[in-house]
XYZ file of C-alpha atoms in Angstrom:
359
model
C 44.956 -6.638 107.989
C 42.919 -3.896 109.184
C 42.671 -3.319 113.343
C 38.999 -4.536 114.125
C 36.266 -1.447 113.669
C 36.115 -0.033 117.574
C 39.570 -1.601 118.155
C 40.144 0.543 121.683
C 36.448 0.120 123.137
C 34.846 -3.563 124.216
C 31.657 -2.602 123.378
C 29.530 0.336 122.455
C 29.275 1.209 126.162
C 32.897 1.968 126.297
C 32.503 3.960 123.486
C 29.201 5.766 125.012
C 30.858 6.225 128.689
C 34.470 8.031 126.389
C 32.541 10.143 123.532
C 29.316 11.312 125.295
C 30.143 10.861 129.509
C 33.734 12.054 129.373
C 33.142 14.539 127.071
C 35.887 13.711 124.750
C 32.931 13.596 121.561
C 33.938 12.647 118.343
C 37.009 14.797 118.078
C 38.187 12.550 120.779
C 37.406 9.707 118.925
C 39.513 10.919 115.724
C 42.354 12.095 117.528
C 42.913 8.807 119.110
C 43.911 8.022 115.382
C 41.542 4.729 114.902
C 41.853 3.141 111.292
C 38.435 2.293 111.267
C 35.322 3.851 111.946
C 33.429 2.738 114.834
C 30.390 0.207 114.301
C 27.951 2.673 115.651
C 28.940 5.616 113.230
C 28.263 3.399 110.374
C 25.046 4.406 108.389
C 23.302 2.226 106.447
C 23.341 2.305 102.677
C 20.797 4.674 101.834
C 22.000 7.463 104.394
C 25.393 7.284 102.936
C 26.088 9.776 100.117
C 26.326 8.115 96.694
C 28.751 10.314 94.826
C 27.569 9.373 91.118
C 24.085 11.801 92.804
C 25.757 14.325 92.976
C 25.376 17.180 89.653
C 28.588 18.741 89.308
C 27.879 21.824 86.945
C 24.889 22.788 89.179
C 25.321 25.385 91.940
C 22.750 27.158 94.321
C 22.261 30.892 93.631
C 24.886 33.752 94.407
C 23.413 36.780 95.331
C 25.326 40.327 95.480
C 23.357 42.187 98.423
C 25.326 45.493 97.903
C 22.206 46.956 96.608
C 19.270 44.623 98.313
C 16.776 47.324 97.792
C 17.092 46.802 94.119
C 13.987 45.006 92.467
C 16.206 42.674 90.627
C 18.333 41.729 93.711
C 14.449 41.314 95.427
C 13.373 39.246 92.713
C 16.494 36.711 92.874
C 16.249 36.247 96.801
C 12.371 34.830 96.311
C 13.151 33.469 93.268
C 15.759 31.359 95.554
C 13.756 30.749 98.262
C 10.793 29.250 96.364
C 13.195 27.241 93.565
C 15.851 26.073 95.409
C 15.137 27.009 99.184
C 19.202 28.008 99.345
C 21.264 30.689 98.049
C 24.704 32.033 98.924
C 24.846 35.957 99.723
C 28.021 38.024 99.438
C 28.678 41.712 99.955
C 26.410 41.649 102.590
C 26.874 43.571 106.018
C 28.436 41.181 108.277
C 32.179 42.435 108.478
C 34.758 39.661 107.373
C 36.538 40.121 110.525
C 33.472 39.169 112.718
C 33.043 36.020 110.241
C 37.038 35.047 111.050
C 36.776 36.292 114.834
C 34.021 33.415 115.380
C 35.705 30.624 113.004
C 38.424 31.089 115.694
C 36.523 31.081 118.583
C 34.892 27.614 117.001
C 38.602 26.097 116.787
C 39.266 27.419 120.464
C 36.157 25.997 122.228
C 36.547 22.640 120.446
C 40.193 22.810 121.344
C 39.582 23.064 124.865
C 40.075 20.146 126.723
C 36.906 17.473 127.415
C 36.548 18.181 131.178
C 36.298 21.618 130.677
C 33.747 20.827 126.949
C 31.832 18.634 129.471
C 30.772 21.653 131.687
C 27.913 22.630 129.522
C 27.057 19.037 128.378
C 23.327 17.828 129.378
C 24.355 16.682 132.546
C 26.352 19.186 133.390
C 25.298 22.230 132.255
C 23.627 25.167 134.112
C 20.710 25.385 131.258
C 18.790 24.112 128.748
C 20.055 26.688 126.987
C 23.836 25.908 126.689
C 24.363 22.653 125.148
C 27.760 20.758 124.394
C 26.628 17.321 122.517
C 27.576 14.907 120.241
C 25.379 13.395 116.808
C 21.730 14.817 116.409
C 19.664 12.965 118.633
C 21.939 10.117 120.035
C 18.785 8.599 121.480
C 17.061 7.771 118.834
C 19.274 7.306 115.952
C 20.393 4.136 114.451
C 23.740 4.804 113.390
C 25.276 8.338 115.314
C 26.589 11.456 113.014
C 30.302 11.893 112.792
C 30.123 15.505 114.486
C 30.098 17.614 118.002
C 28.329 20.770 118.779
C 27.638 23.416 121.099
C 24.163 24.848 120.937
C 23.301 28.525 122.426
C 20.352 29.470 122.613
C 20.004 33.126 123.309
C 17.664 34.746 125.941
C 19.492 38.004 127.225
C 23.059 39.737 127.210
C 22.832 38.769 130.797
C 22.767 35.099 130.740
C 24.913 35.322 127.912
C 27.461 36.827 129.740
C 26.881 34.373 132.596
C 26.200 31.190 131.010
C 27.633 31.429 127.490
C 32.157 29.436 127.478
C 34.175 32.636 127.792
C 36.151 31.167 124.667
C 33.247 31.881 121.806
C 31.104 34.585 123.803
C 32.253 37.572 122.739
C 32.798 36.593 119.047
C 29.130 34.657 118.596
C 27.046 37.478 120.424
C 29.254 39.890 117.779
C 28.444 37.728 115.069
C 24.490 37.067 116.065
C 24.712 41.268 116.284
C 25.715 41.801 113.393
C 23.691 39.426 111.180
C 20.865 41.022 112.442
C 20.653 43.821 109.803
C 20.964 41.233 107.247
C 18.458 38.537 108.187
C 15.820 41.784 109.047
C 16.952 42.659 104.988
C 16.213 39.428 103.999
C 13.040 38.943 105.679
C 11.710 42.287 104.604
C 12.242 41.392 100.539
C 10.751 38.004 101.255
C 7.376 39.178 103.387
C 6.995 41.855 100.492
C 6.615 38.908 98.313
C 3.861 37.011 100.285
C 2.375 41.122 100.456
C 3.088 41.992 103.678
C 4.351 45.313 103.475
C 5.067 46.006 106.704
C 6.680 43.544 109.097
C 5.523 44.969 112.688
C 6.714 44.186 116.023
C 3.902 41.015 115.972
C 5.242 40.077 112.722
C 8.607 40.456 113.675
C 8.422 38.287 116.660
C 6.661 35.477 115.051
C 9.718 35.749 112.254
C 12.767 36.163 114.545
C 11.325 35.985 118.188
C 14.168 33.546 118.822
C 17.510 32.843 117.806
C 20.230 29.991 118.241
C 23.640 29.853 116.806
C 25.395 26.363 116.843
C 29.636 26.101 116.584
C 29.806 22.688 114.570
C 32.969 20.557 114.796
C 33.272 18.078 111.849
C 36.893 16.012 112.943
C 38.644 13.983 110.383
C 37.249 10.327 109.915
C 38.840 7.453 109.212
C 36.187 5.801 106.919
C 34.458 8.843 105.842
C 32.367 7.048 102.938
C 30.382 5.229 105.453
C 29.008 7.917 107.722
C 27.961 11.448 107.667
C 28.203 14.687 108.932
C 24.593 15.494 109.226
C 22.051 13.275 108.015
C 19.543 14.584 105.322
C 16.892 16.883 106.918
C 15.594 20.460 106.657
C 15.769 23.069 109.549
C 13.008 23.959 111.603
C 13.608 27.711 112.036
C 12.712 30.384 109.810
C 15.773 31.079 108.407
C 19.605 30.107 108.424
C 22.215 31.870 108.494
C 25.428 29.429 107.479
C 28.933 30.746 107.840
C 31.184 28.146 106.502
C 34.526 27.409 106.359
C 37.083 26.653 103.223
C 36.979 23.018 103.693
C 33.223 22.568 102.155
C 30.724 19.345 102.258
C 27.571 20.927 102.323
C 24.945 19.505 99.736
C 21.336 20.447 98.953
C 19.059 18.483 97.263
C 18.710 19.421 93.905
C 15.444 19.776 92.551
C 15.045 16.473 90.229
C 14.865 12.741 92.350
C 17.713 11.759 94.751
C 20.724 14.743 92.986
C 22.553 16.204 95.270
C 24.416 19.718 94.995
C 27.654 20.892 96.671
C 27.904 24.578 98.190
C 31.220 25.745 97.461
C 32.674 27.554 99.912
C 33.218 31.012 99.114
C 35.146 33.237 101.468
C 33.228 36.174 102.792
C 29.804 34.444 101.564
C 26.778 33.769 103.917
C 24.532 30.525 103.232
C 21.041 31.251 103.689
C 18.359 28.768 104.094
C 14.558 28.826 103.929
C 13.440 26.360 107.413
C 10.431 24.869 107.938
C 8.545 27.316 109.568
C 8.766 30.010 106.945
C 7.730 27.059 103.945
C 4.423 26.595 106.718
C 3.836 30.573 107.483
C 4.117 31.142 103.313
C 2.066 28.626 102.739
C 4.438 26.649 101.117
C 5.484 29.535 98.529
C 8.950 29.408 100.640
C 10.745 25.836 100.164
C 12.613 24.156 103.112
C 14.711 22.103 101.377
C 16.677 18.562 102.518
C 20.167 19.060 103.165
C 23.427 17.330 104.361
C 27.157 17.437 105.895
C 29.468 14.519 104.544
C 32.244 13.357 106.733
C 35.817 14.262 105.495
C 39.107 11.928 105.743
C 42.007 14.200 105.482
C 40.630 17.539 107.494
C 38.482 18.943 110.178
C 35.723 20.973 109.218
C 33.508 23.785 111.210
C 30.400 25.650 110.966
C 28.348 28.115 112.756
C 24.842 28.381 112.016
C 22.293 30.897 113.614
C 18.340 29.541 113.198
C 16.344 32.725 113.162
C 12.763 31.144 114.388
C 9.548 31.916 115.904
C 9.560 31.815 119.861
C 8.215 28.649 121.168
C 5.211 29.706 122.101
C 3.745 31.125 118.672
C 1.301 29.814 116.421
C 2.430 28.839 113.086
C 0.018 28.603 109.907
C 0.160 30.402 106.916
C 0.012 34.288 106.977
C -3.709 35.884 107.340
C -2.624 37.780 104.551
C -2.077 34.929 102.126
C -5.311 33.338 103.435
C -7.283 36.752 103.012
C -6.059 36.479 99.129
C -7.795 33.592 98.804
C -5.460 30.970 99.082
C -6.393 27.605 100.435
C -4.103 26.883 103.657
C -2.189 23.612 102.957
C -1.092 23.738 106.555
C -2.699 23.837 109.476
C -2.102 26.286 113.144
C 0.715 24.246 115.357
C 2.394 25.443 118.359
C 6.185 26.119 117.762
C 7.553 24.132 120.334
C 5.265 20.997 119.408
C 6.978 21.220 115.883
C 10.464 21.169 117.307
C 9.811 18.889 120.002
C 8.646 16.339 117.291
C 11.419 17.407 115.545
C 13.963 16.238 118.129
C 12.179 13.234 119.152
C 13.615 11.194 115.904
C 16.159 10.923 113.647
C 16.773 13.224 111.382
C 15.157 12.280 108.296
C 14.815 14.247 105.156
C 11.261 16.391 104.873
C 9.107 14.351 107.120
C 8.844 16.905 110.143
C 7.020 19.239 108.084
C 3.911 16.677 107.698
C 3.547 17.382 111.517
C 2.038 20.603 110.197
C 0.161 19.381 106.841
C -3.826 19.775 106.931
């Protein structure tokens, strides 16, 4: 018979007081080899993915940005971002040896050991803007995500350099560097199609006036059919910029009722998704589109995303120049930091955040 579901913890505040107090997170958890999941990791029905949803010979697009300039390669990245709010780029200018460096660095935070992990936890950690964590928002979920994280916000080479685990520094401030040319590519092609010709510094700021990069650990799990990874929900920022690794269990929701669509891996490729706040400041031209992580039971998994959003204390509505056109606003001015706050304050849950913004 199987061992009983939390078989080394008494009750969920053992499991609490190891995972989130001690640091050990939920690569702790799988590495003490359990044979069963623990009973607050499993979701209920509906939040567990249903594999007869998902289409097989679909795929998001694949987009060659070796000439980006070119009004065809133009044409497919808004065509993407208003279709399927994801595409995959390759031949793109982030070097593949930046994209390995900070898979690396991933393994070697995540391999360091939980006292050390628990230095820039909440309780622990020097700032707000340093975060080792567990789940999405432990507080208010229901059932907890099989994953760990660190979060880095970024504010200056300086506190970087201070505040930022020597073991991924270097490699994510490289990496965040060098995506820049690329998300200022992408961003150009996509304001051109809303017609704003020219994205100045004001512009610029309210695109990209803030940036975070997360390193996320997804450890093998023992009853990965009745959890997840990350539960379904669109980003917040303006755009993502997804590097993946081999292992894959990213899916997108497809555009007809509850299918589901897997983004293969492909080495070298970027992910790039539309977030929230560029569906709002396009007026909903731009689609922010629900998206998920399923748990694996035979490897670990890691990602590093880096949300490209407006700073927290910008307005966002859609563009004057879209309103100027003609077009009725279907959104209404928020404050940033209101929309992520209310963001954070539940669980995640598919596309409901945006109606925080809806007129």
């Amino acid at each position: 018979m199987a061992p009983s579901l939390a078989e080394p913890f008494s009750d969920s505040s053992a499991l609490t007081d190891f995972v989130i107090n001690k640091g050990n997170g939920v690569k702790g958890l799988s590495e003490l080899g359990l044979r069963a999941l623990p009973k607050p990791y499993i979701q209920p029905l509906e939040e567990r993915m249903c594999m007869t949803n998902i289409i097989p010979q679909e795929s998001i697009p694949i987009i060659d940005m070796s000439n980006w300039e070119d009004p065809q390669v133009a044409k497919s990245i808004r065509d993407a971002a208003s279709k399927w709010g994801f595409f995959q780029i390759i031949n793109h200018d982030v070097p593949l040896e930046v994209l390995e460096n900070v898979k690396d660095a991933t393994y070697k935070f995540f391999g360091l050991p939980a006292v050390e992990k628990n230095k820039y936890s909440k309780e622990h950690s020097s700032s707000n803007n340093v975060r080792f964590g567990t789940s999405f928002s432990p507080q208010a979920e229901k059932a907890l995500e099989w994953k760990d994280y660190l979060s880095l916000f970024y504010v200056s080479e300086e506190e970087a350099s201070a505040l930022w685990p020597p073991a991924c520094r270097e490699q994510v401030l490289d990496y965040m560097r060098k995506s820049e040319v690329v998300i200022k590519q992408l961003l150009q092609v996509l304001m051109k199609g809303l017609n704003v010709n020219e994205i100045d510094q004001t512009k610029e700021s309210l695109l990209m006036g803030s940036v975070r990069t997360n390193l996320n650990y997804y450890p093998i799990c023992p009853n990965p059919e009745l959890t997840v990874g990350v539960g379904r929900h669109s980003d917040v920022s303006t755009l993502t910029i997804l590097l993946q690794d081999e292992i894959g269990g990213l899916f997108v929701r497809g555009n007809q009722g509850d299918n589901w669509i897997h983004v293969p891996p492909i080495k070298g490729s970027i992910v790039i998704n539309v977030g929230d706040a560029l569906q709002i400041l396009s007026n909903g031209r731009y689609r922010s589109v629900e998206h998920r992580v399923v748990a694996n039971g035979s490897k670990n998994r890691i990602s590093v995303p880096i949300f490209v959003n407006p700073r927290p204390s910008d307005m966002i509505g859609p563009l004057p120049e879209l309103i100027e056109s003609g077009e009725k606003p279907i959104y209404k001015q928020v404050l940033y930091s209101d929309y992520v706050k209310h963001f954070f304050r539940k669980a995640h849950d598919g596309k409901k955040t945006v109606a925080f913004a809806e007129l």
